[in-house]
Tab-separated table of C-alpha atoms in Angstrom:
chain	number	residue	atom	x	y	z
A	1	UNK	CA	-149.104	-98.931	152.845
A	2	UNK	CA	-148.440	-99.374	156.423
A	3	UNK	CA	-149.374	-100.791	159.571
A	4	UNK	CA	-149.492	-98.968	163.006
A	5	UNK	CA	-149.354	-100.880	166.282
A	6	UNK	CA	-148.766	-100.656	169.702
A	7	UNK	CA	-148.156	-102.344	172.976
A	8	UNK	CA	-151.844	-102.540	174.808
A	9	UNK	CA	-153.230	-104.094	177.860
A	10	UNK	CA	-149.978	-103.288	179.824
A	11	UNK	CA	-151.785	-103.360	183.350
A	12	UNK	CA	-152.297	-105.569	186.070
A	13	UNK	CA	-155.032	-105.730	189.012
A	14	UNK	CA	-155.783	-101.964	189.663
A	15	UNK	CA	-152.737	-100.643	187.881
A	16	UNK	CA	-153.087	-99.253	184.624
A	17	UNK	CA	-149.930	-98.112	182.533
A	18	UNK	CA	-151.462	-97.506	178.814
A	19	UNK	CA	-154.244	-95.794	177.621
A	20	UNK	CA	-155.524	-98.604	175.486
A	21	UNK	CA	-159.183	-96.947	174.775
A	22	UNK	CA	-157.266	-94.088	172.833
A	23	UNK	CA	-154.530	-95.743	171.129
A	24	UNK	CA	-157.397	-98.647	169.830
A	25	UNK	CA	-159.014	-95.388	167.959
A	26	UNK	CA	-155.599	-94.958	165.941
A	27	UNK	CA	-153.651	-98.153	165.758
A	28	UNK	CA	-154.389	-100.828	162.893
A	29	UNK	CA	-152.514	-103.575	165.117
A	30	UNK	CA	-153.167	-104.082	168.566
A	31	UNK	CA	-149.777	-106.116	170.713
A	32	UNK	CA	-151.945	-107.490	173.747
A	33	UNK	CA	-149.820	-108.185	176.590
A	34	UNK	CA	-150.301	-111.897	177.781
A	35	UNK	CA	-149.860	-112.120	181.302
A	36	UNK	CA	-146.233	-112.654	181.614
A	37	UNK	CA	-144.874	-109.298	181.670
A	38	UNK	CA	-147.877	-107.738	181.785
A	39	UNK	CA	-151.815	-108.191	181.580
A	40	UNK	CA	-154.231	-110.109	183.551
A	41	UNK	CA	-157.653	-112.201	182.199
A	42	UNK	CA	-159.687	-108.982	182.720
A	43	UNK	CA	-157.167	-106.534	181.250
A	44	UNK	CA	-157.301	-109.452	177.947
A	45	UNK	CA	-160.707	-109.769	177.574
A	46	UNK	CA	-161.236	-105.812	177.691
A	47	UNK	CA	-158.628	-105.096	175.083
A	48	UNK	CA	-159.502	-107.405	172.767
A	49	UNK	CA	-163.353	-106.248	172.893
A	50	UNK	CA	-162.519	-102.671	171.732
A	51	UNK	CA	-160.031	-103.806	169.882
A	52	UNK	CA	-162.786	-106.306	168.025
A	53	UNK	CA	-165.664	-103.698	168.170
A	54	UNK	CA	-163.273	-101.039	166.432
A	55	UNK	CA	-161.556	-103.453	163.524
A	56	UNK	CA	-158.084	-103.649	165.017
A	57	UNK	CA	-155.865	-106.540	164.833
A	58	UNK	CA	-155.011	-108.475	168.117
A	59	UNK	CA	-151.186	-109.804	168.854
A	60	UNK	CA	-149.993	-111.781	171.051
A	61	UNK	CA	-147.217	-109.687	172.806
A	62	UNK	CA	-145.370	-112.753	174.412
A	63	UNK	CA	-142.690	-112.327	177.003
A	64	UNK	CA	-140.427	-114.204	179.524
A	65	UNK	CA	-141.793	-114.367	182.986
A	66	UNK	CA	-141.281	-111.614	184.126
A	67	UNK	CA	-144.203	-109.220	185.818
A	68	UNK	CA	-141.702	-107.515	188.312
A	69	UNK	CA	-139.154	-106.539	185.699
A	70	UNK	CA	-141.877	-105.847	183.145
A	71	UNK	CA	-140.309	-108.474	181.104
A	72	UNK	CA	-137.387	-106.310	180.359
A	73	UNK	CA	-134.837	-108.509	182.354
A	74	UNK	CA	-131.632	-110.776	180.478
A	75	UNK	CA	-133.909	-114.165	181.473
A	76	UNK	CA	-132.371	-117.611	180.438
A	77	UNK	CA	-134.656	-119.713	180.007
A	78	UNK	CA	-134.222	-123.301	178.285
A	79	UNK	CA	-135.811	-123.406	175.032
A	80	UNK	CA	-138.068	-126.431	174.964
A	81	UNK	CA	-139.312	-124.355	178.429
A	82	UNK	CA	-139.574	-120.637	176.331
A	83	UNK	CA	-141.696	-122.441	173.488
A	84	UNK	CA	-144.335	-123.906	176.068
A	85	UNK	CA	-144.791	-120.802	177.783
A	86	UNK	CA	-145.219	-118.840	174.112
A	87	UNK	CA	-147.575	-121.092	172.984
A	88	UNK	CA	-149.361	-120.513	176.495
A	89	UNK	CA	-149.489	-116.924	176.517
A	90	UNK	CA	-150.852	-117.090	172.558
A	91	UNK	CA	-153.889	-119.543	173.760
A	92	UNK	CA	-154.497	-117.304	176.642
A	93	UNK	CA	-154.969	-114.894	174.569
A	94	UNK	CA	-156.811	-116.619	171.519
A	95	UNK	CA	-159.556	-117.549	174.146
A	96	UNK	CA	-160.361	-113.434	174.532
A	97	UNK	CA	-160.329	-112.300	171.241
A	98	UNK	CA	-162.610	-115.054	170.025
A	99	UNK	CA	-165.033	-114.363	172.653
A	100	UNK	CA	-164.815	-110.923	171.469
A	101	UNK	CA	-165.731	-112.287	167.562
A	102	UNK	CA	-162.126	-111.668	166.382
A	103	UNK	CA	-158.656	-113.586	166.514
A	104	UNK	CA	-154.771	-113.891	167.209
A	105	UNK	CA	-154.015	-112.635	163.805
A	106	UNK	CA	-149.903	-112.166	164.818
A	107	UNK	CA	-147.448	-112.779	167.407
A	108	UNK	CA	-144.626	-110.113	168.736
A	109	UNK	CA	-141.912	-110.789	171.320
A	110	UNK	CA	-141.521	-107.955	174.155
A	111	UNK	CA	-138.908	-106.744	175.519
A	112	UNK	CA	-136.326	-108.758	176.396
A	113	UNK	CA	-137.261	-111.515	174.699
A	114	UNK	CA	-137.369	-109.219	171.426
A	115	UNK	CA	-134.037	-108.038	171.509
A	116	UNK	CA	-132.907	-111.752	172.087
A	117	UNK	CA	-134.487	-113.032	169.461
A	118	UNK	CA	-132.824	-110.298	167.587
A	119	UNK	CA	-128.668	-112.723	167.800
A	120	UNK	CA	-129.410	-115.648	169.815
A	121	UNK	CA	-130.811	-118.306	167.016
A	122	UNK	CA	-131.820	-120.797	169.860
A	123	UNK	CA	-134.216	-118.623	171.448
A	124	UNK	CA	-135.309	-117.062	167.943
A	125	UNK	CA	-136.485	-120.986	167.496
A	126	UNK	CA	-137.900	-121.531	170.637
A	127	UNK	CA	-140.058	-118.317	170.150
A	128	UNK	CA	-140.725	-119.805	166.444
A	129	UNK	CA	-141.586	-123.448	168.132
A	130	UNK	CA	-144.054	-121.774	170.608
A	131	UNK	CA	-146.024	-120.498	167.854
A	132	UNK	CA	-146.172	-123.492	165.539
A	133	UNK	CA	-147.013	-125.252	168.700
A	134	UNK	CA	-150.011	-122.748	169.178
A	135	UNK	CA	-151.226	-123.907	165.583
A	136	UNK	CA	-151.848	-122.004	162.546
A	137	UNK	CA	-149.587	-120.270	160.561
A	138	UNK	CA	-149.040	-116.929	162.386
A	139	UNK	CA	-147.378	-114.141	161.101
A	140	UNK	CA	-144.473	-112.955	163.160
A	141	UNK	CA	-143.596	-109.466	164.166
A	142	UNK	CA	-139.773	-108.653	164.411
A	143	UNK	CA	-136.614	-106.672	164.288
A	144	UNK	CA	-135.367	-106.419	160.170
A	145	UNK	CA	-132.284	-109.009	159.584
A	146	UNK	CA	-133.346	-110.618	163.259
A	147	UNK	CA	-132.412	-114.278	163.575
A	148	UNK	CA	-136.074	-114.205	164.626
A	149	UNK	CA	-137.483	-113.195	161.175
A	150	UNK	CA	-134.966	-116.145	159.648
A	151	UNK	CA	-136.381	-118.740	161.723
A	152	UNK	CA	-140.145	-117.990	161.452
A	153	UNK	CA	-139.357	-118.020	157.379
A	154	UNK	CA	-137.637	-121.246	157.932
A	155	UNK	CA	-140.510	-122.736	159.280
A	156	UNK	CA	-143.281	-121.290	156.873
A	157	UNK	CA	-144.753	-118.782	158.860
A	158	UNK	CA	-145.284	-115.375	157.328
A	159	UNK	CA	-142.572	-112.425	158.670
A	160	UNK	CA	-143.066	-108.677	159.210
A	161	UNK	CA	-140.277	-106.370	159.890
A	162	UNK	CA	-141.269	-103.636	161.947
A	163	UNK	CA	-139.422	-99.975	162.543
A	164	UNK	CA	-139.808	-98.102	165.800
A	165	UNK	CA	-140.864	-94.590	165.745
A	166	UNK	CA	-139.715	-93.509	169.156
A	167	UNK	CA	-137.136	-95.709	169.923
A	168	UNK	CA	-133.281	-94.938	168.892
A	169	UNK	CA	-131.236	-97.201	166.553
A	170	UNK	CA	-127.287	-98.340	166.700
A	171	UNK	CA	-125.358	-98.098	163.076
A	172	UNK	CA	-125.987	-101.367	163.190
A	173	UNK	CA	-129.822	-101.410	162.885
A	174	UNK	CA	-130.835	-102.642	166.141
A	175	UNK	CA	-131.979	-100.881	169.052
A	176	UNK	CA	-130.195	-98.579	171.576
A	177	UNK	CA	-130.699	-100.731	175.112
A	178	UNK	CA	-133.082	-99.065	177.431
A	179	UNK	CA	-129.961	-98.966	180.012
A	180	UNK	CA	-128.773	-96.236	177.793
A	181	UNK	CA	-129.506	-92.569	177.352
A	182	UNK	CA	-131.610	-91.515	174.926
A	183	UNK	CA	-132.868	-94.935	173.967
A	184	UNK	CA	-136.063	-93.518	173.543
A	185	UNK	CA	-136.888	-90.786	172.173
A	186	UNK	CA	-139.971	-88.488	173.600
A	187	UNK	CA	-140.110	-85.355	171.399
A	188	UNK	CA	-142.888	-85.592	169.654
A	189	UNK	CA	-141.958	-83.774	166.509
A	190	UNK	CA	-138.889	-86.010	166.460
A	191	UNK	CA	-140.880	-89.103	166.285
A	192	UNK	CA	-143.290	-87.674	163.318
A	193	UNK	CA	-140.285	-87.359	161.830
A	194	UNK	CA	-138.751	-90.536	162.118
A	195	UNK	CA	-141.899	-91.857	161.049
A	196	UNK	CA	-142.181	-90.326	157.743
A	197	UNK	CA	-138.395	-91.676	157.234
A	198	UNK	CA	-139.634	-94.523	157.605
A	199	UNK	CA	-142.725	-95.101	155.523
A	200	UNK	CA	-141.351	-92.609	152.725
A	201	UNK	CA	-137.717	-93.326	152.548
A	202	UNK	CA	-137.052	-96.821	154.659
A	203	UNK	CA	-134.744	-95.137	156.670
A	204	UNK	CA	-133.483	-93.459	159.896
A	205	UNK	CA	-130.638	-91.760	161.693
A	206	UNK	CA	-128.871	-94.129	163.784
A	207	UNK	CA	-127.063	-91.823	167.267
A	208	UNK	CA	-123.917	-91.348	165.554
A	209	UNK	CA	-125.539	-89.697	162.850
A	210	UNK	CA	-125.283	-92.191	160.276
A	211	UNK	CA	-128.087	-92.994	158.068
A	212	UNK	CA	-129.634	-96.707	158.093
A	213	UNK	CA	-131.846	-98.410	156.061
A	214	UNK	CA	-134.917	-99.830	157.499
A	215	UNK	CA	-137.348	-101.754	155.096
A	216	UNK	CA	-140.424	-102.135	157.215
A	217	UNK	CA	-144.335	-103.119	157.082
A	218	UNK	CA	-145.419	-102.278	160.413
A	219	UNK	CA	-144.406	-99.431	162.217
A	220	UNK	CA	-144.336	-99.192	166.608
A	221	UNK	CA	-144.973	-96.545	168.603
A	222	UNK	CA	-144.742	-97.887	172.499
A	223	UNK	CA	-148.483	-97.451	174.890
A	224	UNK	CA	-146.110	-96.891	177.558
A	225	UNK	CA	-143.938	-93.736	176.132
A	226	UNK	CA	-145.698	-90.175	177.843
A	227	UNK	CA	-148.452	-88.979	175.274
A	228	UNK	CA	-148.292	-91.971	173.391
A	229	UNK	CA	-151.817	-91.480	172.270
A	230	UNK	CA	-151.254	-87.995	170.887
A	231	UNK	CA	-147.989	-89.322	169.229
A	232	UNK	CA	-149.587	-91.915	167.864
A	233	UNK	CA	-152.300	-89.496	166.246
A	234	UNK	CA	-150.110	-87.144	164.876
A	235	UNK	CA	-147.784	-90.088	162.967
A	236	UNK	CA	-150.711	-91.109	161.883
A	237	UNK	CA	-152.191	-88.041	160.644
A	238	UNK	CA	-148.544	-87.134	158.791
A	239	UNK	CA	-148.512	-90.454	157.059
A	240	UNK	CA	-152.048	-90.036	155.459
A	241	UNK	CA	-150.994	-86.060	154.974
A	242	UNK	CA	-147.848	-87.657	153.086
A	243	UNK	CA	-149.705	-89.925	151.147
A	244	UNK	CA	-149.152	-93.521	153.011
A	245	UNK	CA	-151.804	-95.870	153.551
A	246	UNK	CA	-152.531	-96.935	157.303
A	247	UNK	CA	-153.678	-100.315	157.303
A	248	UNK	CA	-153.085	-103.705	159.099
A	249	UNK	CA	-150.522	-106.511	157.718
A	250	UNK	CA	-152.873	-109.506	158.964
């Protein structure tokens, strides 16, 4: 069994950069951009309707400040700062998908702020301290072996490694920066493929060809990357034609 989400509700004002209507009628998790890198009240409150209306989970995708950079900027920010404006974005959010009859069942760091999260234990806390600060016990979403993951168990809260179907790996089991070529990957039997490594065998091929291991219970494929919806389908069709469950970890 596995979960399938994405990054939703990346727009602003007029501009639109995901196609949240299709991706809601494949994913089981729905990471619903809060404002900071991305997202506005109305962009919210639509995404977590459909999401609500179609049995998808809503996560709060929280991110520096950082709408021009798309929250993919090196940000320092102090932490006691980083966990206020976490547990802002998450009751931003909470707010929309009640109204819509659902909840904040997770919370995910984006971007920069993921990768982070990933070595730098004070901000890993901060992002931990935002979300006990929210209230409830919320699952987070990270990186496998992320000082992230150790400091949400640390402080109780449920943690759910998460692989990334379209995005390429170092030997070391973190993520290729986006400065870099070939971070992501875009060929669309590629990323059915690393998909089934995934779910089936835990595992992918890191760029120098070495094989990692990748135990994960969620698995990403990015709103933003071209024909994300139609990826998106066809992972999820080879997973069920391969035998894996689809369904959400909250």
């Amino acid at each position: 069994m596995i979960d399938l989400n994405a990054d939703l509700g990346e727009g602003f004002g007029r501009w639109t950069l995901t196609d949240d209507d299709a991706l809601l009628s494949v994913v089981t998790s729905a990471n619903v951009a809060c404002g900071f890198h991305a997202g506005d009240p109305s962009v919210m409150r639509r995404v977590c309707d459909l999401a609500a209306e179609r049995g998808v989970r809503i996560g709060a995708q929280v991110s520096y400040r950082d709408l021009a950079g798309f929250g993919r900027r090196a940000m320092d920010v102090p932490a006691g700062e980083l966990a206020a404006e976490v547990a802002y974005q998450i009751g931003a959010l909470r707010v929309f998908a009640e109204a819509a009859g659902s909840e904040v069942a997770y919370v995910k760091p984006h971007g920069a702020l993921y990768n982070r999260t990933v070595h730098d234990a004070e901000q890993a806390r901060a992002v931990v301290a935002g979300v006990r600060l929210a209230g409830g016990a919320l699952p987070v979403l990270g990186l496998p072996g992320s000082l992230l993951l150790t400091a949400a168990g640390e402080a109780g809260l449920p943690c759910v490694p998460e692989a990334f179907a379209d995005r390429a790996y170092t030997a070391r089991g973190t993520l290729v920066p986006r400065r870099e070529a070939g971070s992501v990957v875009t060929d669309e039997d590629a990323v059915v493929r690393r998909a089934l490594a995934f779910a089936v065998r835990g595992e992918v091929e890191a760029v120098d060809g070495t094989t990692v291991a990748v135990a994960a219970r969620s698995l990403c494929v990015h709103g933003d990357t071209p024909n994300a919806a139609r990826i998106a389908a066809r992972v999820r069709e080879a997973l069920e034609s391969s035998g894996v469950g689809i369904g959400a970890f909250a």
